[in-house]
PDB file of C-alpha atoms in Angstrom:
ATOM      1  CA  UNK A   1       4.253  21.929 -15.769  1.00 94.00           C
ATOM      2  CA  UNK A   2       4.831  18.838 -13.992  1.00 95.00           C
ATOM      3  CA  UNK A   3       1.119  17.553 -14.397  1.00 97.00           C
ATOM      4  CA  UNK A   4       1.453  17.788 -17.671  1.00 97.00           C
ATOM      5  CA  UNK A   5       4.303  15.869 -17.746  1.00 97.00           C
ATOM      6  CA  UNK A   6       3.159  13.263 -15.680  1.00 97.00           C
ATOM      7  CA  UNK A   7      -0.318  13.411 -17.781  1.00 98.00           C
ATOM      8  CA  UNK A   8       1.631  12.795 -21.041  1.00 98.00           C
ATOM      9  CA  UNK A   9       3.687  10.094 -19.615  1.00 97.00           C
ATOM     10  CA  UNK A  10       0.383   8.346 -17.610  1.00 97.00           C
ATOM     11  CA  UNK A  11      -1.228   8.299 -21.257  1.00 97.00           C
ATOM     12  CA  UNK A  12       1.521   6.796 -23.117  1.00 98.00           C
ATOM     13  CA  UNK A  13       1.928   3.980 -20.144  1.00 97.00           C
ATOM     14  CA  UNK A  14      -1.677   3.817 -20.585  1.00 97.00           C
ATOM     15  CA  UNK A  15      -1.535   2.968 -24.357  1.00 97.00           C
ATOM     16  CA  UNK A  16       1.129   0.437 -24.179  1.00 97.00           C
ATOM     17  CA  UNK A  17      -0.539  -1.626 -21.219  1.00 95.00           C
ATOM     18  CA  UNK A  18      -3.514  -1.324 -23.433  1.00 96.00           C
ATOM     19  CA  UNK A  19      -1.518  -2.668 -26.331  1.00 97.00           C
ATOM     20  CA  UNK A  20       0.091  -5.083 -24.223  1.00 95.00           C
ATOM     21  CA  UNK A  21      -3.272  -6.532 -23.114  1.00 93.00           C
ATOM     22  CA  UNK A  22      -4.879  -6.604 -26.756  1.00 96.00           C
ATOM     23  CA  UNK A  23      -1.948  -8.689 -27.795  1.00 97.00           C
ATOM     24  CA  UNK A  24      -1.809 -11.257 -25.267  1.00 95.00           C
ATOM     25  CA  UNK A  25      -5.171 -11.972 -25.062  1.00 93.00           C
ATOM     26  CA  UNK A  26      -5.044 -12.781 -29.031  1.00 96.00           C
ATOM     27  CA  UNK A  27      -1.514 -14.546 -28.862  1.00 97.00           C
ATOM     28  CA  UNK A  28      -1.884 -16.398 -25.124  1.00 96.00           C
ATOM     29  CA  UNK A  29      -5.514 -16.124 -24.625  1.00 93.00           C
ATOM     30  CA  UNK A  30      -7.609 -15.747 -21.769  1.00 89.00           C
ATOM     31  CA  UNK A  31      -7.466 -18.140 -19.151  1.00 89.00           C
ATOM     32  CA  UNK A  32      -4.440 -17.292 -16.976  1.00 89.00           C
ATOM     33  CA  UNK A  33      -4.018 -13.158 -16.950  1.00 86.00           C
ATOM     34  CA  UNK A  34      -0.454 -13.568 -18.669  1.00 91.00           C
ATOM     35  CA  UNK A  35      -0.993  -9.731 -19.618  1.00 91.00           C
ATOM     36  CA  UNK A  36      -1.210  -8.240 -16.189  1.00 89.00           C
ATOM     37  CA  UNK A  37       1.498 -10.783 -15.185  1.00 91.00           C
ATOM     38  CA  UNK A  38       3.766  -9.466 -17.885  1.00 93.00           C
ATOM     39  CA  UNK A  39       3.447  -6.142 -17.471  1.00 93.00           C
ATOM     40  CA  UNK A  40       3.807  -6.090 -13.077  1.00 90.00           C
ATOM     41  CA  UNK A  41       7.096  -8.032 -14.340  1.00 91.00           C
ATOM     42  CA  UNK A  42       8.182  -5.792 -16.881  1.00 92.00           C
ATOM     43  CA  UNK A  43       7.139  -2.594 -15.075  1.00 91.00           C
ATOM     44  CA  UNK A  44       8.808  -3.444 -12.014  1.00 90.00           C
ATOM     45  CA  UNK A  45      12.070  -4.187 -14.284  1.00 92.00           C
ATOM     46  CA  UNK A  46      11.947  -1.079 -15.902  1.00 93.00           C
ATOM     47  CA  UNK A  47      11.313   0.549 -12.530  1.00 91.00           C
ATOM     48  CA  UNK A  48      14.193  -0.868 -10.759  1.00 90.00           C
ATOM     49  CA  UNK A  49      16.599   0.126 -14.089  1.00 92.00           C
ATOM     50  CA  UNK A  50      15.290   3.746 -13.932  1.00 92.00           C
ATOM     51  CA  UNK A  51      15.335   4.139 -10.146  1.00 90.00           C
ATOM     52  CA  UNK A  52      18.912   2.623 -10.505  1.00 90.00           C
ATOM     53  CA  UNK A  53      20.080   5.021 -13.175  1.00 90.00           C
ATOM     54  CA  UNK A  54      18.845   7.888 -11.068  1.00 89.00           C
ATOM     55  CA  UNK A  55      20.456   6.995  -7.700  1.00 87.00           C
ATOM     56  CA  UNK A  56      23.869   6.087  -9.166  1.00 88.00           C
ATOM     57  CA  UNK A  57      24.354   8.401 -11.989  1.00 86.00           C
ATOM     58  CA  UNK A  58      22.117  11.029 -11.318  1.00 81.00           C
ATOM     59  CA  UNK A  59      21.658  13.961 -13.487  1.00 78.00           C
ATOM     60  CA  UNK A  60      18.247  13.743 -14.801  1.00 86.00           C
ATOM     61  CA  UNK A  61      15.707  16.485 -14.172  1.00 91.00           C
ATOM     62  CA  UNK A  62      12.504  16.701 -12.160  1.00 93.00           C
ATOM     63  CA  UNK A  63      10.518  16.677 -15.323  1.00 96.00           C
ATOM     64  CA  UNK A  64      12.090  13.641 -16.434  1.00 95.00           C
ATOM     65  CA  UNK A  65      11.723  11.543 -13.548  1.00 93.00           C
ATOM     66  CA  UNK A  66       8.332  12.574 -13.278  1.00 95.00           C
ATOM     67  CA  UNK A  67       7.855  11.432 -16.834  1.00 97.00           C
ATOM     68  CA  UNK A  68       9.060   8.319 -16.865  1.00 95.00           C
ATOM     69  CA  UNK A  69       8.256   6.910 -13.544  1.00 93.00           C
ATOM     70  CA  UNK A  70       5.024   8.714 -12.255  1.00 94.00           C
ATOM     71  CA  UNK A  71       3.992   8.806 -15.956  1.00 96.00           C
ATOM     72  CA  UNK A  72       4.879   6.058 -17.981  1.00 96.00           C
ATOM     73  CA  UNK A  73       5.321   3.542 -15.501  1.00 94.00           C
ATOM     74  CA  UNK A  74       2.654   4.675 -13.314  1.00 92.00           C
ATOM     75  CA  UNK A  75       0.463   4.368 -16.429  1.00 95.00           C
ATOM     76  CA  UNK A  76       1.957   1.444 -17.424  1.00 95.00           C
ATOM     77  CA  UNK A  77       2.028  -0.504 -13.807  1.00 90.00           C
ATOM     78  CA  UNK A  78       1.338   0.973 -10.274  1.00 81.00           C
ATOM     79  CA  UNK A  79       2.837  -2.675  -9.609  1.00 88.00           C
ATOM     80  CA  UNK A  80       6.095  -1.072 -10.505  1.00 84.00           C
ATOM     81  CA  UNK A  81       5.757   1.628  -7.711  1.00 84.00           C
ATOM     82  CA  UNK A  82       4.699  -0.939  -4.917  1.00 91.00           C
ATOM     83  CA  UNK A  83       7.683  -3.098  -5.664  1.00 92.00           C
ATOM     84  CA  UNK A  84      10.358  -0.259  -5.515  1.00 88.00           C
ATOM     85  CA  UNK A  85       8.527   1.041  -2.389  1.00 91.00           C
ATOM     86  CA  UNK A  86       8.795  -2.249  -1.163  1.00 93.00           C
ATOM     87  CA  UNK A  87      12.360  -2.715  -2.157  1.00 94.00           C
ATOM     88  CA  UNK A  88      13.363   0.608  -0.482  1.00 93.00           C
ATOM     89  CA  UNK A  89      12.019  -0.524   2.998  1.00 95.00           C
ATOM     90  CA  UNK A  90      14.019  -3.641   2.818  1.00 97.00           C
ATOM     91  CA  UNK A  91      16.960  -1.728   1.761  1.00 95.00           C
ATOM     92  CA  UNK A  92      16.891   0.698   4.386  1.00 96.00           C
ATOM     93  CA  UNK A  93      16.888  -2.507   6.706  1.00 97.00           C
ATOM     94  CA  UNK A  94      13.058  -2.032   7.425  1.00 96.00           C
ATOM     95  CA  UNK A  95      12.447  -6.185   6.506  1.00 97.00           C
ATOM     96  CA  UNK A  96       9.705  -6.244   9.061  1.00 96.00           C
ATOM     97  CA  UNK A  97       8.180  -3.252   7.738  1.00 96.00           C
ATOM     98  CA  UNK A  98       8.912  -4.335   4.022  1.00 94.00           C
ATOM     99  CA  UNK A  99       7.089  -7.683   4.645  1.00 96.00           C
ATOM    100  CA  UNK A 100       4.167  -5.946   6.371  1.00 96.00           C
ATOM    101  CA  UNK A 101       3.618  -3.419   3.352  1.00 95.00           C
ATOM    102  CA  UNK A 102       3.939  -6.388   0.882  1.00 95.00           C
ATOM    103  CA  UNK A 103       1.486  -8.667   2.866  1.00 96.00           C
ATOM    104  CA  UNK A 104      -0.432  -6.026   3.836  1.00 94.00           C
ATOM    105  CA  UNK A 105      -1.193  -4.521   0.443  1.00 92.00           C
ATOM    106  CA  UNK A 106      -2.015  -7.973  -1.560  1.00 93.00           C
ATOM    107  CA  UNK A 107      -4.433  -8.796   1.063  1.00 94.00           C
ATOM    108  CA  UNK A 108      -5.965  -5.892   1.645  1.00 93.00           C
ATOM    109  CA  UNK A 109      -6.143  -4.728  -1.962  1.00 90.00           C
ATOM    110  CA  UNK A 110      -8.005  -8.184  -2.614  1.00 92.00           C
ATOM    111  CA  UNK A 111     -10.113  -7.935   0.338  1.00 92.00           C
ATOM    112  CA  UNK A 112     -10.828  -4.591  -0.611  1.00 88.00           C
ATOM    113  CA  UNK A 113     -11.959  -5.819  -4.253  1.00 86.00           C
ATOM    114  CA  UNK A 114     -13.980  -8.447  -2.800  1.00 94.00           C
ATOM    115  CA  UNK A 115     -15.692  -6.044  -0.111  1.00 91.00           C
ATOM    116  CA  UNK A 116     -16.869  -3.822  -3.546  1.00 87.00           C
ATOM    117  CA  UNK A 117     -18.157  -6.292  -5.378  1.00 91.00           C
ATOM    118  CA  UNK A 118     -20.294  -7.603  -2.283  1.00 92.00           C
ATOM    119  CA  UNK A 119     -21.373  -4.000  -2.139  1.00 93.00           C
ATOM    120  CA  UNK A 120     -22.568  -3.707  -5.295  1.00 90.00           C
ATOM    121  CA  UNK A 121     -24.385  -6.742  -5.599  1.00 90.00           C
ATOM    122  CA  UNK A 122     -25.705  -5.859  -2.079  1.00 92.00           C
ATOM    123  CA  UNK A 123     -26.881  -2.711  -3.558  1.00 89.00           C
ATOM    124  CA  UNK A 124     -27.930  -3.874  -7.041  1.00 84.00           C
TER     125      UNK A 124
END
């Protein structure tokens, strides 16, 4: 039951970062990626609200946090999940740690882009 959840919630993230994208490009244009910029912001918002309600009120099920976070958000924005992983290394006084996984990830993830698109026009 949970992947199902978690599939229902990744598709409805997945339509509203869709939307999201559709509209800025027509309202903002093209030339700076306000969309993906909006929606790491936004996601990472929502994120920190929901991961909030959770730790200081509690209450919600499995199923729900599955929903909203894995699903939606993780549909939505893994940006969302890298910044609260991020936040919960600093908060558990892991700075060093925090600024490592932060660092780490942008550049690798970029280098990592970069390294596939050499590949395929190695390849190609």
């Amino acid at each position: 039951m949970a992947y199902v959840v978690v599939f229902l919630g990744g598709g409805l993230g997945a339509v509203l970062r869709h939307l999201i994208n559709t509209l800025s490009s027509r309202m903002l244009g093209t030339a700076f990626p306000y969309h993906t910029f909006f929606i790491n912001v936004t996601g990472s918002l929502v994120m920190g609200l929901i991961a909030g309600y959770f730790a200081f009120k509690g209450g919600s099920s499995q199923h729900v946090r599955l929903f909203l976070m894995t699903g939606i958000l993780g549909g939505y924005t893994t940006f969302s999940a890298f910044s609260l992983d991020a936040a919960l290394l600093y908060e558990r006084g892991a700075v060093g740690l925090a600024a490592l996984y932060v660092l780490g990830s942008v550049v690798l993830a970029i280098a990592g882009l970069f390294a596939g698109l050499a590949l395929v026009r190695a390849v190609t």
